[in-house]
Amino acid sequence: MAVTIKKHEEILDILSRACGRRELLILSTPFLRFESSFVAIEGNELHVLATMSRDDAVYGLRTPELKIRFPHGLGFYEAAVTSIGLGLHEGRRTIRVSIPKVIKENDQRVGYRVERVGRVPVTLGTPKANLHLAGLVDISTSGAQVHAQKDVPQGELEAGDQVVLDIPLSDQISIHSGAVVRHISGRRIGLQFNPKLPPEVEDPLSRWVFLRREEELERAARRMEEANAPELRMGSLIPERSIVFVSSDTELEAQIKEILKDTRPVVRLAPTVPEVKEAMMGKPSLAILHIAGTGLDDRRRMKTLCEIAQRKVPILLLGSRVDGATLFEFSNEWKASSAMVWSPERATFLQRLVQGMLRRHEGGGAGPMAPQEGHL
C-alpha cells in the first residue's frame, strides 16, 4: 500500500533526517539507476553525492522522469525530482536536485522479502529452552522464514509460541531478537520479530533489504533481455531486434560492436537517407546516431536521419568531437530518447544505457543499476 505525503514541512523533515544519517538512495531514470546517498538541503535544493562522471551527471539525469528512492522502515520512499546541476557541499562533489512536491511511501504490506540470502546459519530457542539449528530461507524487516536442520519434536513448537532468534546476516548486521511463530510446516518455520527490532538493527537491515530489492529489479531486467534474444530474419541483412549504428566511422563501429556484443547485434549504416529508410523497414530495436560534426550540413543531415528513425525506434545520439551542451541541445530539438558524449572510458556506461533503452522500449521497465564511475 502506498501513502502519499504532500505537506512541504513533512517532506522537508523526511529529507532532513535522511541527510542527517547520510542515507543511501537510488537516482532512477527510465534507462538507468545510480546508487548515491543524501548529503544536505540548501534552500530549495537537495544535494546528493555525485557517483558518476560529470557528463552523466549533467546530461544523463536531465529527464522529466528522474526519481529518487530510499529505504524507510518496512518499505521505501519514492519521489519525482528535477536535476538542477552540479554542486559542492563541504568539499564533496554533489548533484543538486529539486525538493520533491510529493513523496510516496511504499510499505509493501509487511516488508519486501529477500529470498536470495545465501547460506546463513540460524539458532532458534524454543519456549522449552531447547536450541535448534536452522538455515535462513528468506528475511524482511518484519520477520524471517527458516528451515530447521532436524525435525522439531511434535508439540514443542506451535503457531503463537514466543521464541528467541540469532541470525548473523552479515558482518554489519547481526539479529538477536524475540519472535513469534506465525506458521510451521515440517521443518519450515515462519517467524515475526517480536518485539520490533531496535533502530540500530532495523535501520541497517532496511538498507540491506532495499538494496537487495534493487538488485532483484536488475536481475528481472536481465531476464527480460535474455527472453528478447534476437532472431535473424531470413533474407535480411538487418537482424530483428538489432541495433543500427548510423556512422561513417569504421573504427568507432568496431568499438561499439565489441561493447555491445553481449547485448544485441550491431549493424553499421552509412549516414544516408536511403540506407536508414531501408533499415527501418526491418525490425531494429534501437538506432545510435553518431554526431561527429556541428556544421550546418551535418546538422541538417543528422536531423533528417533522426526524424526517419524515430518513427520506428528510440534514438541515442552519440557525440564525438561535440561538447555535451551542444549535444544536449540537439537531443532536445530532434526529440531523441537520450544522448551521451563518447569516450572509451565510458564504454560500460554506454552498454548499460543501451540495455536500459532497449528494456524501456520493449516493455521491460527501467534498466539495470549503472556502475559507479568515480567522482566528478
mmCIF file of C-alpha atoms in Angstrom:
data_model
loop_
_atom_site.group_PDB
_atom_site.id
_atom_site.type_symbol
_atom_site.label_atom_id
_atom_site.label_comp_id
_atom_site.label_asym_id
_atom_site.label_seq_id
_atom_site.Cartn_x
_atom_site.Cartn_y
_atom_site.Cartn_z
ATOM 1 C CA MET A 1 0.000 0.000 0.000
ATOM 2 C CA ALA A 2 1.332 3.439 -0.954
ATOM 3 C CA VAL A 3 0.781 6.557 1.180
ATOM 4 C CA THR A 4 1.158 9.967 -0.470
ATOM 5 C CA ILE A 5 2.875 12.716 1.510
ATOM 6 C CA LYS A 6 2.199 16.257 0.210
ATOM 7 C CA LYS A 7 2.871 18.601 3.140
ATOM 8 C CA HIS A 8 6.034 20.576 2.421
ATOM 9 C CA GLU A 9 7.098 20.649 6.066
ATOM 10 C CA GLU A 10 6.716 16.887 6.369
ATOM 11 C CA ILE A 11 8.681 16.317 3.165
ATOM 12 C CA LEU A 12 11.499 18.571 4.423
ATOM 13 C CA ASP A 13 11.559 16.672 7.708
ATOM 14 C CA ILE A 14 11.872 13.313 5.916
ATOM 15 C CA LEU A 15 14.693 14.591 3.697
ATOM 16 C CA SER A 16 16.487 16.344 6.580
ATOM 17 C CA ARG A 17 16.513 13.157 8.643
ATOM 18 C CA ALA A 18 17.788 11.208 5.619
ATOM 19 C CA CYS A 19 20.590 13.755 5.170
ATOM 20 C CA GLY A 20 21.420 13.564 8.852
ATOM 21 C CA ARG A 21 22.106 9.837 8.669
ATOM 22 C CA ARG A 22 23.653 10.053 5.150
ATOM 23 C CA GLU A 23 21.005 7.620 3.952
ATOM 24 C CA LEU A 24 21.657 5.762 0.718
ATOM 25 C CA LEU A 25 19.390 6.453 -2.254
ATOM 26 C CA ILE A 26 18.840 5.436 -5.850
ATOM 27 C CA LEU A 27 18.704 8.015 -8.643
ATOM 28 C CA SER A 28 16.483 6.434 -11.275
ATOM 29 C CA THR A 29 15.840 7.404 -14.922
ATOM 30 C CA PRO A 30 13.821 5.397 -17.453
ATOM 31 C CA PHE A 31 17.068 3.818 -18.661
ATOM 32 C CA LEU A 32 19.487 3.720 -15.730
ATOM 33 C CA ARG A 33 19.826 3.673 -11.961
ATOM 34 C CA PHE A 34 22.688 5.151 -9.938
ATOM 35 C CA GLU A 35 23.463 4.404 -6.307
ATOM 36 C CA SER A 36 24.090 7.575 -4.304
ATOM 37 C CA SER A 37 23.476 8.998 -0.815
ATOM 38 C CA PHE A 38 21.955 12.070 0.800
ATOM 39 C CA VAL A 39 24.269 14.970 1.641
ATOM 40 C CA ALA A 40 22.363 18.126 2.636
ATOM 41 C CA ILE A 41 19.492 20.510 1.990
ATOM 42 C CA GLU A 42 20.363 24.067 0.974
ATOM 43 C CA GLY A 43 17.440 26.389 0.339
ATOM 44 C CA ASN A 44 15.112 24.746 -2.153
ATOM 45 C CA GLU A 45 17.723 22.235 -3.315
ATOM 46 C CA LEU A 46 18.693 18.771 -2.180
ATOM 47 C CA HIS A 47 22.352 17.766 -2.504
ATOM 48 C CA VAL A 48 23.119 14.086 -3.167
ATOM 49 C CA LEU A 49 26.527 12.521 -3.606
ATOM 50 C CA ALA A 50 27.876 12.537 -7.171
ATOM 51 C CA THR A 51 28.882 8.969 -8.037
ATOM 52 C CA MET A 52 29.034 9.222 -11.832
ATOM 53 C CA SER A 53 31.050 11.134 -14.390
ATOM 54 C CA ARG A 54 30.462 14.834 -14.965
ATOM 55 C CA ASP A 55 28.726 14.341 -18.333
ATOM 56 C CA ASP A 56 26.462 11.640 -16.914
ATOM 57 C CA ALA A 57 25.528 13.906 -14.020
ATOM 58 C CA VAL A 58 24.871 16.955 -16.201
ATOM 59 C CA TYR A 59 23.148 15.311 -19.157
ATOM 60 C CA GLY A 60 22.235 11.744 -18.180
ATOM 61 C CA LEU A 61 19.968 12.923 -15.354
ATOM 62 C CA ARG A 62 18.222 15.599 -17.394
ATOM 63 C CA THR A 63 14.918 13.857 -17.830
ATOM 64 C CA PRO A 64 11.440 14.742 -16.580
ATOM 65 C CA GLU A 65 11.200 11.154 -15.307
ATOM 66 C CA LEU A 66 14.035 11.387 -12.784
ATOM 67 C CA LYS A 67 13.147 9.834 -9.414
ATOM 68 C CA ILE A 68 14.808 9.141 -6.088
ATOM 69 C CA ARG A 69 14.152 6.055 -3.942
ATOM 70 C CA PHE A 70 15.457 5.371 -0.461
ATOM 71 C CA PRO A 71 14.731 2.898 2.362
ATOM 72 C CA HIS A 72 12.337 3.639 5.167
ATOM 73 C CA GLY A 73 11.158 1.238 7.855
ATOM 74 C CA LEU A 74 9.361 -1.714 6.299
ATOM 75 C CA GLY A 75 9.451 -0.273 2.792
ATOM 76 C CA PHE A 76 10.832 2.711 0.923
ATOM 77 C CA TYR A 77 10.112 6.262 -0.180
ATOM 78 C CA GLU A 78 9.917 7.343 -3.828
ATOM 79 C CA ALA A 79 9.674 10.847 -5.291
ATOM 80 C CA ALA A 80 9.952 12.635 -8.618
ATOM 81 C CA VAL A 81 12.674 15.308 -8.717
ATOM 82 C CA THR A 82 14.344 17.572 -11.254
ATOM 83 C CA SER A 83 18.094 17.702 -11.814
ATOM 84 C CA ILE A 84 19.368 21.243 -11.276
ATOM 85 C CA GLY A 85 23.087 20.706 -11.872
ATOM 86 C CA LEU A 86 26.383 20.070 -10.143
ATOM 87 C CA GLY A 87 27.152 21.272 -6.655
ATOM 88 C CA LEU A 88 29.706 21.309 -3.855
ATOM 89 C CA HIS A 89 29.000 20.820 -0.159
ATOM 90 C CA GLU A 90 31.742 20.791 2.464
ATOM 91 C CA GLY A 91 34.289 19.773 -0.147
ATOM 92 C CA ARG A 92 32.169 16.942 -1.577
ATOM 93 C CA ARG A 93 31.068 16.932 -5.208
ATOM 94 C CA THR A 94 27.292 16.703 -5.359
ATOM 95 C CA ILE A 95 24.317 16.682 -7.679
ATOM 96 C CA ARG A 96 21.639 19.244 -6.921
ATOM 97 C CA VAL A 97 18.024 18.195 -7.363
ATOM 98 C CA SER A 98 14.744 19.898 -6.566
ATOM 99 C CA ILE A 99 12.870 19.310 -3.341
ATOM 100 C CA PRO A 100 10.061 16.934 -4.343
ATOM 101 C CA LYS A 101 6.489 18.179 -4.144
ATOM 102 C CA VAL A 102 5.175 14.711 -3.330
ATOM 103 C CA ILE A 103 6.730 11.657 -1.653
ATOM 104 C CA LYS A 104 5.137 8.235 -1.908
ATOM 105 C CA GLU A 105 5.678 5.840 0.975
ATOM 106 C CA ASN A 106 5.513 2.196 -0.086
ATOM 107 C CA ASP A 107 5.251 -0.009 2.991
ATOM 108 C CA GLN A 108 4.854 -3.189 0.889
ATOM 109 C CA ARG A 109 2.454 -4.783 3.396
ATOM 110 C CA VAL A 110 4.906 -6.191 5.974
ATOM 111 C CA GLY A 111 8.105 -5.535 4.106
ATOM 112 C CA TYR A 112 9.820 -6.766 0.969
ATOM 113 C CA ARG A 113 11.003 -10.341 1.485
ATOM 114 C CA VAL A 114 14.528 -11.168 0.306
ATOM 115 C CA GLU A 115 14.830 -14.752 -0.876
ATOM 116 C CA ARG A 116 18.415 -14.705 -2.149
ATOM 117 C CA VAL A 117 20.163 -14.781 1.212
ATOM 118 C CA GLY A 118 22.939 -17.312 0.669
ATOM 119 C CA ARG A 119 23.954 -19.671 3.444
ATOM 120 C CA VAL A 120 23.096 -18.001 6.741
ATOM 121 C CA PRO A 121 23.002 -20.186 9.910
ATOM 122 C CA VAL A 122 20.186 -19.518 12.373
ATOM 123 C CA THR A 123 19.836 -20.526 16.016
ATOM 124 C CA LEU A 124 16.282 -20.809 17.337
ATOM 125 C CA GLY A 125 15.459 -21.131 21.036
ATOM 126 C CA THR A 126 12.072 -22.678 21.870
ATOM 127 C CA PRO A 127 9.829 -21.995 24.921
ATOM 128 C CA LYS A 128 11.175 -25.238 26.420
ATOM 129 C CA ALA A 129 14.708 -23.783 26.290
ATOM 130 C CA ASN A 130 15.781 -26.160 23.510
ATOM 131 C CA LEU A 131 18.068 -24.877 20.775
ATOM 132 C CA HIS A 132 17.539 -25.790 17.118
ATOM 133 C CA LEU A 133 19.943 -25.065 14.266
ATOM 134 C CA ALA A 134 18.389 -23.900 11.021
ATOM 135 C CA GLY A 135 19.170 -22.200 7.734
ATOM 136 C CA LEU A 136 17.741 -18.849 6.672
ATOM 137 C CA VAL A 137 15.199 -19.166 3.830
ATOM 138 C CA ASP A 138 14.143 -15.533 3.470
ATOM 139 C CA ILE A 139 14.025 -12.349 5.518
ATOM 140 C CA SER A 140 12.327 -8.953 5.642
ATOM 141 C CA THR A 141 12.412 -6.082 8.108
ATOM 142 C CA SER A 142 9.460 -7.644 9.923
ATOM 143 C CA GLY A 143 10.337 -11.329 10.060
ATOM 144 C CA ALA A 144 12.079 -14.351 8.618
ATOM 145 C CA GLN A 145 11.494 -17.890 7.450
ATOM 146 C CA VAL A 146 13.920 -20.640 8.462
ATOM 147 C CA HIS A 147 14.422 -24.332 7.700
ATOM 148 C CA ALA A 148 15.394 -26.495 10.681
ATOM 149 C CA GLN A 149 18.273 -28.939 10.210
ATOM 150 C CA LYS A 150 16.335 -31.653 12.072
ATOM 151 C CA ASP A 151 12.679 -32.427 12.687
ATOM 152 C CA VAL A 152 11.174 -30.399 15.516
ATOM 153 C CA PRO A 153 9.544 -32.812 18.014
ATOM 154 C CA GLN A 154 5.768 -32.746 17.792
ATOM 155 C CA GLY A 155 4.196 -30.317 20.241
ATOM 156 C CA GLU A 156 7.451 -28.493 21.017
ATOM 157 C CA LEU A 157 6.741 -25.582 18.708
ATOM 158 C CA GLU A 158 3.353 -24.246 17.601
ATOM 159 C CA ALA A 159 1.939 -21.119 15.973
ATOM 160 C CA GLY A 160 1.814 -18.309 18.501
ATOM 161 C CA ASP A 161 4.811 -19.507 20.525
ATOM 162 C CA GLN A 162 7.446 -16.948 21.501
ATOM 163 C CA VAL A 163 10.998 -17.937 20.545
ATOM 164 C CA VAL A 164 14.478 -16.408 20.501
ATOM 165 C CA LEU A 165 16.346 -15.900 17.197
ATOM 166 C CA ASP A 166 20.032 -15.469 16.422
ATOM 167 C CA ILE A 167 20.679 -14.521 12.761
ATOM 168 C CA PRO A 168 24.232 -13.393 11.827
ATOM 169 C CA LEU A 169 23.117 -11.924 8.491
ATOM 170 C CA SER A 170 26.356 -10.094 7.636
ATOM 171 C CA ASP A 171 29.444 -8.581 9.223
ATOM 172 C CA GLN A 172 27.437 -5.406 9.856
ATOM 173 C CA ILE A 173 24.032 -6.934 10.691
ATOM 174 C CA SER A 174 23.531 -9.432 13.485
ATOM 175 C CA ILE A 175 19.988 -10.042 14.708
ATOM 176 C CA HIS A 176 19.364 -11.212 18.280
ATOM 177 C CA SER A 177 15.637 -10.934 18.770
ATOM 178 C CA GLY A 178 12.483 -12.423 20.134
ATOM 179 C CA ALA A 179 9.974 -13.663 17.558
ATOM 180 C CA VAL A 180 6.509 -15.169 17.313
ATOM 181 C CA VAL A 181 5.900 -18.343 15.317
ATOM 182 C CA ARG A 182 3.377 -17.476 12.586
ATOM 183 C CA HIS A 183 3.305 -20.837 10.851
ATOM 184 C CA ILE A 184 5.150 -24.151 10.920
ATOM 185 C CA SER A 185 5.123 -26.812 8.222
ATOM 186 C CA GLY A 186 7.513 -29.699 8.688
ATOM 187 C CA ARG A 187 10.948 -28.170 9.165
ATOM 188 C CA ARG A 188 9.948 -24.788 7.704
ATOM 189 C CA ILE A 189 9.065 -22.126 10.278
ATOM 190 C CA GLY A 190 7.695 -18.636 9.629
ATOM 191 C CA LEU A 191 8.585 -16.035 12.264
ATOM 192 C CA GLN A 192 7.682 -12.431 13.014
ATOM 193 C CA PHE A 193 10.098 -10.300 15.020
ATOM 194 C CA ASN A 194 8.561 -9.541 18.423
ATOM 195 C CA PRO A 195 9.245 -7.048 19.810
ATOM 196 C CA LYS A 196 10.033 -4.873 16.806
ATOM 197 C CA LEU A 197 13.742 -4.687 16.005
ATOM 198 C CA PRO A 198 15.543 -1.738 17.613
ATOM 199 C CA PRO A 199 16.613 1.122 15.284
ATOM 200 C CA GLU A 200 20.306 0.159 15.445
ATOM 201 C CA VAL A 201 19.350 -3.179 13.856
ATOM 202 C CA GLU A 202 16.272 -2.272 11.795
ATOM 203 C CA ASP A 203 17.912 0.674 10.000
ATOM 204 C CA PRO A 204 20.880 -1.259 8.528
ATOM 205 C CA LEU A 205 18.571 -4.227 7.824
ATOM 206 C CA SER A 206 16.201 -1.880 5.987
ATOM 207 C CA ARG A 207 19.080 -0.610 3.809
ATOM 208 C CA TRP A 208 20.235 -4.181 3.154
ATOM 209 C CA VAL A 209 16.720 -5.267 2.103
ATOM 210 C CA PHE A 210 16.298 -2.138 -0.041
ATOM 211 C CA LEU A 211 19.494 -2.832 -1.988
ATOM 212 C CA ARG A 212 18.549 -6.496 -2.480
ATOM 213 C CA ARG A 213 15.228 -5.308 -3.897
ATOM 214 C CA GLU A 214 17.060 -3.087 -6.379
ATOM 215 C CA GLU A 215 19.314 -5.992 -7.344
ATOM 216 C CA GLU A 216 16.245 -8.147 -7.978
ATOM 217 C CA LEU A 217 14.889 -5.450 -10.300
ATOM 218 C CA GLU A 218 18.183 -5.639 -12.184
ATOM 219 C CA ARG A 219 18.000 -9.435 -12.436
ATOM 220 C CA ALA A 220 14.424 -9.206 -13.688
ATOM 221 C CA ALA A 221 15.521 -6.731 -16.357
ATOM 222 C CA ARG A 222 18.307 -9.067 -17.438
ATOM 223 C CA ARG A 223 15.874 -11.972 -17.668
ATOM 224 C CA MET A 224 13.686 -9.822 -19.895
ATOM 225 C CA GLU A 225 16.735 -9.072 -22.034
ATOM 226 C CA GLU A 226 17.506 -12.780 -22.404
ATOM 227 C CA ALA A 227 13.874 -13.548 -23.236
ATOM 228 C CA ASN A 228 14.018 -10.976 -26.020
ATOM 229 C CA ALA A 229 17.133 -12.508 -27.606
ATOM 230 C CA PRO A 230 17.411 -11.532 -31.268
ATOM 231 C CA GLU A 231 16.181 -13.817 -34.011
ATOM 232 C CA LEU A 232 17.522 -13.410 -37.538
ATOM 233 C CA ARG A 233 15.051 -12.748 -40.347
ATOM 234 C CA MET A 234 15.659 -14.865 -43.415
ATOM 235 C CA GLY A 235 16.775 -12.880 -46.421
ATOM 236 C CA SER A 236 17.537 -9.718 -44.469
ATOM 237 C CA LEU A 237 20.826 -8.047 -43.657
ATOM 238 C CA ILE A 238 19.323 -6.442 -40.543
ATOM 239 C CA PRO A 239 18.699 -8.901 -37.678
ATOM 240 C CA GLU A 240 15.433 -8.452 -35.835
ATOM 241 C CA ARG A 241 15.758 -6.522 -32.565
ATOM 242 C CA SER A 242 19.201 -5.369 -33.654
ATOM 243 C CA ILE A 243 20.890 -2.014 -33.090
ATOM 244 C CA VAL A 244 21.602 0.143 -36.108
ATOM 245 C CA PHE A 245 24.661 2.351 -35.789
ATOM 246 C CA VAL A 246 24.494 5.283 -38.200
ATOM 247 C CA SER A 247 28.039 6.452 -38.808
ATOM 248 C CA SER A 248 30.824 6.583 -41.368
ATOM 249 C CA ASP A 249 33.457 5.860 -38.685
ATOM 250 C CA THR A 250 34.536 2.218 -39.056
ATOM 251 C CA GLU A 251 36.965 2.392 -36.118
ATOM 252 C CA LEU A 252 34.204 3.541 -33.798
ATOM 253 C CA GLU A 253 31.984 0.831 -35.266
ATOM 254 C CA ALA A 254 34.466 -1.835 -34.117
ATOM 255 C CA GLN A 255 34.483 -0.387 -30.592
ATOM 256 C CA ILE A 256 30.699 -0.195 -30.400
ATOM 257 C CA LYS A 257 30.294 -3.763 -31.621
ATOM 258 C CA GLU A 258 32.761 -5.016 -29.019
ATOM 259 C CA ILE A 259 30.996 -3.123 -26.216
ATOM 260 C CA LEU A 260 27.534 -4.361 -27.235
ATOM 261 C CA LYS A 261 28.460 -7.866 -28.390
ATOM 262 C CA ASP A 262 26.586 -9.456 -25.468
ATOM 263 C CA THR A 263 23.598 -7.135 -25.842
ATOM 264 C CA ARG A 264 22.371 -7.157 -29.471
ATOM 265 C CA PRO A 265 23.813 -7.422 -32.988
ATOM 266 C CA VAL A 266 25.065 -4.057 -34.215
ATOM 267 C CA VAL A 267 24.777 -3.150 -37.901
ATOM 268 C CA ARG A 268 26.507 -0.017 -39.188
ATOM 269 C CA LEU A 269 24.705 2.113 -41.739
ATOM 270 C CA ALA A 270 26.141 4.924 -43.792
ATOM 271 C CA PRO A 271 24.567 8.244 -42.751
ATOM 272 C CA THR A 272 22.349 8.458 -45.841
ATOM 273 C CA VAL A 273 18.594 8.690 -46.191
ATOM 274 C CA PRO A 274 18.166 5.580 -48.416
ATOM 275 C CA GLU A 275 20.132 3.291 -46.052
ATOM 276 C CA VAL A 276 18.320 4.449 -42.932
ATOM 277 C CA LYS A 277 14.909 4.247 -44.615
ATOM 278 C CA GLU A 278 15.597 0.709 -45.800
ATOM 279 C CA ALA A 279 16.855 -0.366 -42.360
ATOM 280 C CA MET A 280 13.726 0.997 -40.689
ATOM 281 C CA MET A 281 11.608 -1.281 -42.883
ATOM 282 C CA GLY A 282 13.015 -4.185 -40.861
ATOM 283 C CA LYS A 283 12.593 -4.595 -37.126
ATOM 284 C CA PRO A 284 15.545 -2.973 -35.338
ATOM 285 C CA SER A 285 15.119 -2.059 -31.671
ATOM 286 C CA LEU A 286 17.375 0.979 -31.388
ATOM 287 C CA ALA A 287 19.235 3.477 -33.550
ATOM 288 C CA ILE A 288 22.511 5.054 -32.434
ATOM 289 C CA LEU A 289 23.262 8.169 -34.463
ATOM 290 C CA HIS A 290 26.902 9.230 -34.375
ATOM 291 C CA ILE A 291 27.327 13.015 -34.275
ATOM 292 C CA ALA A 292 30.873 13.897 -35.333
ATOM 293 C CA GLY A 293 30.431 17.466 -36.507
ATOM 294 C CA THR A 294 28.282 20.533 -35.892
ATOM 295 C CA GLY A 295 28.429 22.169 -39.304
ATOM 296 C CA LEU A 296 25.190 23.275 -40.948
ATOM 297 C CA ASP A 297 25.179 20.384 -43.440
ATOM 298 C CA ASP A 298 25.992 17.864 -40.686
ATOM 299 C CA ARG A 299 23.135 19.116 -38.547
ATOM 300 C CA ARG A 300 20.599 19.079 -41.369
ATOM 301 C CA ARG A 301 21.549 15.566 -42.447
ATOM 302 C CA MET A 302 21.505 14.103 -38.951
ATOM 303 C CA LYS A 303 18.220 15.820 -38.107
ATOM 304 C CA THR A 304 16.627 14.250 -41.191
ATOM 305 C CA LEU A 305 18.005 10.818 -40.335
ATOM 306 C CA CYS A 306 16.803 11.202 -36.759
ATOM 307 C CA GLU A 307 13.275 12.060 -37.956
ATOM 308 C CA ILE A 308 13.228 8.958 -40.177
ATOM 309 C CA ALA A 309 14.464 6.605 -37.489
ATOM 310 C CA GLN A 310 12.403 7.913 -34.568
ATOM 311 C CA ARG A 311 9.166 6.870 -36.264
ATOM 312 C CA LYS A 312 10.241 3.269 -35.623
ATOM 313 C CA VAL A 313 12.759 3.110 -32.770
ATOM 314 C CA PRO A 314 14.198 5.116 -29.865
ATOM 315 C CA ILE A 315 17.208 7.256 -30.750
ATOM 316 C CA LEU A 316 20.525 7.571 -28.911
ATOM 317 C CA LEU A 317 22.730 10.443 -30.053
ATOM 318 C CA LEU A 318 26.398 9.535 -29.593
ATOM 319 C CA GLY A 319 28.663 12.541 -29.878
ATOM 320 C CA SER A 320 32.383 12.685 -30.575
ATOM 321 C CA ARG A 321 34.227 15.966 -31.008
ATOM 322 C CA VAL A 322 30.978 17.571 -29.794
ATOM 323 C CA ASP A 323 30.620 19.216 -26.382
ATOM 324 C CA GLY A 324 27.911 17.991 -24.061
ATOM 325 C CA ALA A 325 25.844 21.190 -24.061
ATOM 326 C CA THR A 326 25.573 21.234 -27.859
ATOM 327 C CA LEU A 327 24.727 17.547 -27.987
ATOM 328 C CA PHE A 328 22.017 18.045 -25.390
ATOM 329 C CA GLU A 329 20.516 20.872 -27.473
ATOM 330 C CA PHE A 330 20.423 18.555 -30.499
ATOM 331 C CA SER A 331 18.770 15.873 -28.376
ATOM 332 C CA ASN A 332 16.010 18.252 -27.273
ATOM 333 C CA GLU A 333 15.478 19.752 -30.725
ATOM 334 C CA TRP A 334 15.391 16.387 -32.517
ATOM 335 C CA LYS A 335 13.390 14.651 -29.762
ATOM 336 C CA ALA A 336 15.974 11.911 -29.280
ATOM 337 C CA SER A 337 15.409 9.485 -26.400
ATOM 338 C CA SER A 338 18.879 10.038 -24.928
ATOM 339 C CA ALA A 339 22.338 11.398 -25.687
ATOM 340 C CA MET A 340 25.884 10.972 -24.441
ATOM 341 C CA VAL A 341 29.356 12.187 -25.294
ATOM 342 C CA TRP A 342 31.557 9.270 -26.324
ATOM 343 C CA SER A 343 34.953 8.358 -24.902
ATOM 344 C CA PRO A 344 36.483 4.867 -24.487
ATOM 345 C CA GLU A 345 36.416 5.315 -20.717
ATOM 346 C CA ARG A 346 32.618 5.423 -20.854
ATOM 347 C CA ALA A 347 32.200 2.029 -22.527
ATOM 348 C CA THR A 348 30.477 0.434 -19.533
ATOM 349 C CA PHE A 349 28.098 3.351 -19.201
ATOM 350 C CA LEU A 350 27.203 3.110 -22.895
ATOM 351 C CA GLN A 351 26.471 -0.590 -22.529
ATOM 352 C CA ARG A 352 24.203 -0.034 -19.549
ATOM 353 C CA LEU A 353 22.457 2.932 -21.178
ATOM 354 C CA VAL A 354 21.714 0.932 -24.332
ATOM 355 C CA GLN A 355 20.416 -2.018 -22.294
ATOM 356 C CA GLY A 356 18.151 0.295 -20.339
ATOM 357 C CA MET A 357 16.772 1.909 -23.510
ATOM 358 C CA LEU A 358 16.055 -1.495 -25.037
ATOM 359 C CA ARG A 359 14.200 -2.691 -21.970
ATOM 360 C CA ARG A 360 12.231 0.522 -21.752
ATOM 361 C CA HIS A 361 11.272 0.320 -25.445
ATOM 362 C CA GLU A 362 10.306 -3.347 -25.246
ATOM 363 C CA GLY A 363 8.285 -3.079 -22.066
ATOM 364 C CA GLY A 364 10.874 -4.331 -19.589
ATOM 365 C CA GLY A 365 10.852 -1.335 -17.275
ATOM 366 C CA ALA A 366 13.881 0.573 -16.057
ATOM 367 C CA GLY A 367 17.343 -0.633 -16.827
ATOM 368 C CA PRO A 368 19.984 -2.038 -14.541
ATOM 369 C CA MET A 369 21.960 -0.244 -11.948
ATOM 370 C CA ALA A 370 24.626 1.867 -13.592
ATOM 371 C CA PRO A 371 28.154 1.331 -12.289
ATOM 372 C CA GLN A 372 29.738 3.986 -10.169
ATOM 373 C CA GLU A 373 32.278 5.783 -12.321
ATOM 374 C CA GLY A 374 34.088 7.831 -9.698
ATOM 375 C CA HIS A 375 33.513 11.343 -8.503
ATOM 376 C CA LEU A 376 33.163 14.309 -10.795
#
